[in-house]
mmCIF file of C-alpha atoms in Angstrom:
data_model
loop_
_atom_site.group_PDB
_atom_site.id
_atom_site.type_symbol
_atom_site.label_atom_id
_atom_site.label_comp_id
_atom_site.label_asym_id
_atom_site.label_seq_id
_atom_site.Cartn_x
_atom_site.Cartn_y
_atom_site.Cartn_z
ATOM 1 C CA MET A 1 -19.897 140.866 -220.891
ATOM 2 C CA LYS A 2 -21.779 138.210 -218.904
ATOM 3 C CA ILE A 3 -24.614 135.945 -219.970
ATOM 4 C CA ILE A 4 -27.016 138.007 -217.862
ATOM 5 C CA ASP A 5 -26.231 141.004 -220.101
ATOM 6 C CA LEU A 6 -27.165 139.195 -223.301
ATOM 7 C CA PRO A 7 -30.570 139.853 -224.890
ATOM 8 C CA LYS A 8 -33.017 136.947 -225.014
ATOM 9 C CA LYS A 9 -34.599 138.290 -228.194
ATOM 10 C CA ILE A 10 -32.506 139.622 -231.051
ATOM 11 C CA PRO A 11 -33.056 141.091 -234.516
ATOM 12 C CA ILE A 12 -31.381 138.957 -237.117
ATOM 13 C CA PHE A 13 -29.717 139.547 -240.467
ATOM 14 C CA PRO A 14 -30.043 136.292 -242.472
ATOM 15 C CA LEU A 15 -27.343 137.120 -244.975
ATOM 16 C CA GLY A 16 -26.371 134.577 -247.610
ATOM 17 C CA ASN A 17 -22.716 134.163 -248.639
ATOM 18 C CA PHE A 18 -21.582 135.570 -245.303
ATOM 19 C CA ILE A 19 -20.783 134.294 -241.844
ATOM 20 C CA ILE A 20 -19.250 135.887 -238.742
ATOM 21 C CA PHE A 21 -17.368 134.244 -235.883
ATOM 22 C CA PRO A 22 -16.771 135.377 -232.292
ATOM 23 C CA LYS A 23 -13.778 137.676 -231.799
ATOM 24 C CA THR A 24 -13.778 138.816 -235.430
ATOM 25 C CA THR A 25 -14.785 142.225 -236.794
ATOM 26 C CA VAL A 26 -16.251 142.734 -240.255
ATOM 27 C CA PRO A 27 -17.495 145.733 -242.276
ATOM 28 C CA LEU A 28 -21.049 145.655 -243.638
ATOM 29 C CA ASN A 29 -22.717 147.854 -246.239
ATOM 30 C CA ILE A 30 -26.418 148.127 -245.342
ATOM 31 C CA PHE A 31 -28.801 149.321 -248.054
ATOM 32 C CA GLU A 32 -32.009 147.257 -247.938
ATOM 33 C CA PRO A 33 -34.784 149.300 -246.204
ATOM 34 C CA ARG A 34 -35.803 146.649 -243.661
ATOM 35 C CA TYR A 35 -32.221 146.162 -242.527
ATOM 36 C CA LEU A 36 -31.625 149.906 -242.401
ATOM 37 C CA ASP A 37 -34.597 149.964 -240.010
ATOM 38 C CA MET A 38 -33.023 147.119 -238.036
ATOM 39 C CA ILE A 39 -29.674 148.891 -237.728
ATOM 40 C CA ASN A 40 -31.281 152.201 -236.764
ATOM 41 C CA ASP A 41 -33.414 150.490 -234.109
ATOM 42 C CA SER A 42 -30.384 148.601 -232.826
ATOM 43 C CA MET A 43 -28.356 151.815 -232.524
ATOM 44 C CA LYS A 44 -31.078 153.182 -230.250
ATOM 45 C CA SER A 45 -30.856 150.176 -227.917
ATOM 46 C CA ASN A 46 -27.997 147.733 -227.303
ATOM 47 C CA LYS A 47 -26.345 147.928 -230.752
ATOM 48 C CA MET A 48 -26.624 144.154 -231.113
ATOM 49 C CA ILE A 49 -27.851 142.096 -234.066
ATOM 50 C CA GLY A 50 -27.615 138.412 -234.916
ATOM 51 C CA MET A 51 -25.970 137.143 -238.077
ATOM 52 C CA ILE A 52 -27.209 133.773 -239.292
ATOM 53 C CA GLN A 53 -27.014 131.670 -242.430
ATOM 54 C CA PRO A 54 -30.251 131.124 -244.386
ATOM 55 C CA LYS A 55 -30.917 127.700 -245.833
ATOM 56 C CA ASN A 56 -31.901 127.018 -249.432
ATOM 57 C CA SER A 57 -35.466 126.222 -248.399
ATOM 58 C CA THR A 58 -38.619 127.934 -247.152
ATOM 59 C CA ASP A 59 -41.357 127.027 -244.681
ATOM 60 C CA ASP A 60 -45.094 126.684 -245.338
ATOM 61 C CA ASN A 61 -45.440 130.483 -245.330
ATOM 62 C CA ASN A 62 -42.665 130.882 -247.914
ATOM 63 C CA VAL A 63 -40.321 132.316 -245.268
ATOM 64 C CA GLN A 64 -36.685 131.343 -245.670
ATOM 65 C CA ASN A 65 -35.526 128.679 -243.220
ATOM 66 C CA LEU A 66 -32.470 129.377 -241.096
ATOM 67 C CA HIS A 67 -29.611 127.333 -239.709
ATOM 68 C CA GLU A 68 -29.964 126.606 -235.998
ATOM 69 C CA VAL A 69 -26.759 128.402 -234.939
ATOM 70 C CA GLY A 70 -25.675 131.973 -235.626
ATOM 71 C CA CYS A 71 -23.492 134.627 -234.006
ATOM 72 C CA LEU A 72 -24.493 137.721 -232.056
ATOM 73 C CA GLY A 73 -22.587 140.825 -233.075
ATOM 74 C CA GLN A 74 -22.268 144.314 -231.651
ATOM 75 C CA ILE A 75 -22.026 147.410 -233.844
ATOM 76 C CA THR A 76 -18.729 149.119 -233.063
ATOM 77 C CA SER A 77 -18.780 151.676 -235.885
ATOM 78 C CA PHE A 78 -21.710 153.360 -237.635
ATOM 79 C CA LYS A 79 -21.726 155.855 -240.502
ATOM 80 C CA LYS A 80 -24.621 157.120 -242.595
ATOM 81 C CA ILE A 81 -24.004 157.763 -246.302
ATOM 82 C CA GLU A 82 -25.750 160.503 -248.294
ATOM 83 C CA ASP A 83 -27.410 157.980 -250.619
ATOM 84 C CA GLY A 84 -29.247 156.420 -247.676
ATOM 85 C CA ARG A 85 -26.908 153.507 -247.019
ATOM 86 C CA CYS A 86 -25.064 152.990 -243.771
ATOM 87 C CA LEU A 87 -21.665 151.474 -243.187
ATOM 88 C CA ILE A 88 -21.093 149.549 -239.983
ATOM 89 C CA GLU A 89 -18.457 147.415 -238.360
ATOM 90 C CA LEU A 90 -19.781 144.408 -236.505
ATOM 91 C CA LYS A 91 -17.813 142.566 -233.832
ATOM 92 C CA GLY A 92 -18.722 138.923 -233.219
ATOM 93 C CA LEU A 93 -19.455 138.311 -229.539
ATOM 94 C CA VAL A 94 -21.025 134.920 -228.888
ATOM 95 C CA ARG A 95 -22.835 132.215 -230.829
ATOM 96 C CA PHE A 96 -26.476 131.456 -230.227
ATOM 97 C CA GLN A 97 -28.969 128.699 -230.898
ATOM 98 C CA ILE A 98 -32.485 129.448 -232.084
ATOM 99 C CA ILE A 99 -35.340 128.728 -229.670
ATOM 100 C CA LYS A 100 -38.130 130.141 -231.816
ATOM 101 C CA GLU A 101 -39.048 133.033 -234.079
ATOM 102 C CA ILE A 102 -41.101 135.882 -232.590
ATOM 103 C CA LYS A 103 -43.977 137.268 -234.637
ATOM 104 C CA THR A 104 -43.926 141.074 -234.799
ATOM 105 C CA ASP A 105 -45.086 143.903 -237.055
ATOM 106 C CA LEU A 106 -41.480 144.799 -237.830
ATOM 107 C CA LYS A 107 -40.103 144.438 -241.344
ATOM 108 C CA TYR A 108 -37.158 142.384 -240.076
ATOM 109 C CA ARG A 109 -37.164 139.112 -238.165
ATOM 110 C CA ILE A 110 -36.796 138.623 -234.405
ATOM 111 C CA LEU A 111 -35.573 135.424 -232.773
ATOM 112 C CA GLU A 112 -35.680 134.157 -229.236
ATOM 113 C CA VAL A 113 -32.263 132.616 -228.706
ATOM 114 C CA ASP A 114 -30.190 130.685 -226.199
ATOM 115 C CA PHE A 115 -26.474 131.295 -225.539
ATOM 116 C CA ASN A 116 -25.780 128.666 -222.877
ATOM 117 C CA GLN A 117 -24.088 126.140 -225.157
ATOM 118 C CA PHE A 118 -21.596 128.764 -226.372
ATOM 119 C CA ILE A 119 -21.128 130.990 -223.330
ATOM 120 C CA HIS A 120 -17.392 130.249 -223.313
ATOM 121 C CA ASP A 121 -17.173 132.503 -226.417
ATOM 122 C CA LEU A 122 -17.307 135.429 -223.963
ATOM 123 C CA ASN A 123 -14.223 134.241 -222.121
ATOM 124 C CA ASN A 124 -11.370 136.671 -222.732
ATOM 125 C CA LYS A 125 -8.794 134.022 -221.857
ATOM 126 C CA SER A 126 -7.322 132.472 -224.981
ATOM 127 C CA GLU A 127 -7.802 128.747 -225.363
ATOM 128 C CA GLU A 128 -4.772 126.549 -224.817
ATOM 129 C CA LEU A 129 -3.308 125.849 -228.223
ATOM 130 C CA LYS A 130 0.185 126.303 -229.554
ATOM 131 C CA PHE A 131 1.265 127.514 -232.965
ATOM 132 C CA SER A 132 3.010 124.172 -233.396
ATOM 133 C CA ASP A 133 -0.440 122.543 -233.199
ATOM 134 C CA LEU A 134 -1.472 124.563 -236.228
ATOM 135 C CA GLU A 135 1.680 124.413 -238.343
ATOM 136 C CA ILE A 136 0.339 121.879 -240.855
ATOM 137 C CA ILE A 137 -3.074 123.554 -240.994
ATOM 138 C CA PHE A 138 -1.496 126.952 -241.658
ATOM 139 C CA LYS A 139 0.685 125.483 -244.388
ATOM 140 C CA ASP A 140 -2.282 123.867 -246.170
ATOM 141 C CA LEU A 141 -4.441 126.972 -245.682
ATOM 142 C CA LYS A 142 -1.763 129.187 -247.195
ATOM 143 C CA THR A 143 -1.568 126.890 -250.227
ATOM 144 C CA LEU A 144 -5.352 126.881 -250.636
ATOM 145 C CA PHE A 145 -5.619 130.654 -250.227
ATOM 146 C CA GLU A 146 -2.904 131.203 -252.831
ATOM 147 C CA LYS A 147 -4.512 128.801 -255.336
ATOM 148 C CA ARG A 148 -7.850 130.582 -254.938
ATOM 149 C CA GLY A 149 -6.275 134.041 -255.296
ATOM 150 C CA PHE A 150 -6.954 135.083 -251.694
ATOM 151 C CA ILE A 151 -4.475 137.511 -250.166
ATOM 152 C CA ILE A 152 -3.853 137.291 -246.408
ATOM 153 C CA ASN A 153 -1.361 139.338 -244.374
ATOM 154 C CA TRP A 154 -0.032 136.347 -242.445
ATOM 155 C CA LYS A 155 2.530 138.319 -240.425
ATOM 156 C CA GLU A 156 -0.169 140.629 -239.077
ATOM 157 C CA LEU A 157 -2.515 137.719 -238.516
ATOM 158 C CA GLU A 158 0.015 135.838 -236.408
ATOM 159 C CA LYS A 159 0.201 138.783 -233.987
ATOM 160 C CA GLN A 160 -3.307 137.912 -232.809
ATOM 161 C CA SER A 161 -4.297 135.246 -230.305
ATOM 162 C CA LEU A 162 -4.780 131.735 -231.672
ATOM 163 C CA ASP A 163 -8.530 131.748 -231.202
ATOM 164 C CA GLU A 164 -8.778 135.039 -233.100
ATOM 165 C CA ILE A 165 -6.583 133.615 -235.867
ATOM 166 C CA ILE A 166 -8.593 130.410 -236.258
ATOM 167 C CA ASN A 167 -11.905 132.276 -236.239
ATOM 168 C CA ALA A 168 -10.652 134.859 -238.740
ATOM 169 C CA LEU A 169 -9.331 132.161 -241.088
ATOM 170 C CA SER A 170 -12.539 130.153 -240.732
ATOM 171 C CA MET A 171 -14.536 133.195 -241.781
ATOM 172 C CA ALA A 172 -12.233 134.332 -244.599
ATOM 173 C CA SER A 173 -11.405 130.900 -246.005
ATOM 174 C CA PRO A 174 -12.559 129.825 -249.490
ATOM 175 C CA PHE A 175 -14.619 127.028 -247.949
ATOM 176 C CA THR A 176 -18.254 126.477 -248.876
ATOM 177 C CA LEU A 177 -20.951 128.067 -246.730
ATOM 178 C CA GLU A 178 -21.943 124.627 -245.479
ATOM 179 C CA GLU A 179 -18.354 123.970 -244.395
ATOM 180 C CA LYS A 180 -18.181 127.340 -242.662
ATOM 181 C CA GLN A 181 -21.420 126.548 -240.852
ATOM 182 C CA ILE A 182 -19.822 123.330 -239.585
ATOM 183 C CA LEU A 183 -16.903 125.384 -238.265
ATOM 184 C CA LEU A 184 -19.251 127.894 -236.632
ATOM 185 C CA GLU A 185 -21.108 125.122 -234.827
ATOM 186 C CA ALA A 186 -17.918 123.439 -233.550
ATOM 187 C CA ILE A 187 -18.214 123.743 -229.774
ATOM 188 C CA ASP A 188 -14.648 124.806 -228.986
ATOM 189 C CA LEU A 189 -11.450 125.908 -230.648
ATOM 190 C CA ASP A 190 -9.796 122.491 -230.584
ATOM 191 C CA LEU A 191 -12.756 120.899 -232.381
ATOM 192 C CA ARG A 192 -12.814 123.765 -234.894
ATOM 193 C CA LYS A 193 -9.110 123.210 -235.559
ATOM 194 C CA ASN A 194 -9.774 119.515 -236.241
ATOM 195 C CA LYS A 195 -12.733 120.330 -238.490
ATOM 196 C CA ILE A 196 -10.562 122.734 -240.499
ATOM 197 C CA ALA A 197 -8.008 119.946 -240.956
ATOM 198 C CA GLU A 198 -10.738 117.550 -242.114
ATOM 199 C CA ILE A 199 -12.119 120.062 -244.605
ATOM 200 C CA LEU A 200 -8.639 120.903 -245.885
ATOM 201 C CA SER A 201 -7.951 117.232 -246.528
ATOM 202 C CA THR A 202 -10.865 117.114 -248.993
ATOM 203 C CA TYR A 203 -9.397 120.061 -250.880
ATOM 204 C CA THR A 204 -5.824 118.804 -250.842
ATOM 205 C CA TYR A 205 -6.253 115.176 -251.876
ATOM 206 C CA ASP A 206 -8.530 113.312 -254.216
ATOM 207 C CA ILE A 207 -10.214 110.678 -252.052
ATOM 208 C CA TYR A 208 -10.083 108.078 -254.796
ATOM 209 C CA ASN A 209 -6.541 108.217 -256.120
ATOM 210 C CA ASN A 210 -4.866 110.306 -253.399
ATOM 211 C CA THR A 211 -3.427 112.783 -255.861
ATOM 212 C CA THR A 212 -3.109 116.499 -255.320
ATOM 213 C CA LEU A 213 -6.012 118.428 -256.775
ATOM 214 C CA GLN A 214 -5.211 121.260 -259.166
#
């Protein structure tokens, strides 16, 4: 996919407690009527929707504010359930930055967005990093995941490319939503790797007495 193929206006799903990264695929259970409408409309067009984190604040019209950066996803699997829900799989394609919100009569929100800052997300060539660059990060992540009761199939994960691994771990990690937003907004993989290391350091050591947190 090229930048010319990307839509300038996208429907968005401002879902709290959830974030998607490029080159990751996630399942979603859609049940709210306005988002069922959004998915059905999307299936009739380009099958693309934007995922973005809402903020804990509203504007003057009591509409929830959004973070400036989200991720465009494409529906790769769609199944309707008898109770009215639909189950989809969404593949992260490329991050976007909000230009403005478009007023419509639709029940869901539409944004005008810009992809130029993140167009390298569409590059199929893996970024130049070695597993040795990530050895310490992986070790600390494994420890954190285990302490938080998260189960990861590390052998299967390591079969993927490094950018897929870092994005998948960023999305699945037990970090706060604010920390995940920082990772999402990191321009490239190397910066995201460094941000993960910085975040991990706050979980691993107490900044005052440098002792391991339990």
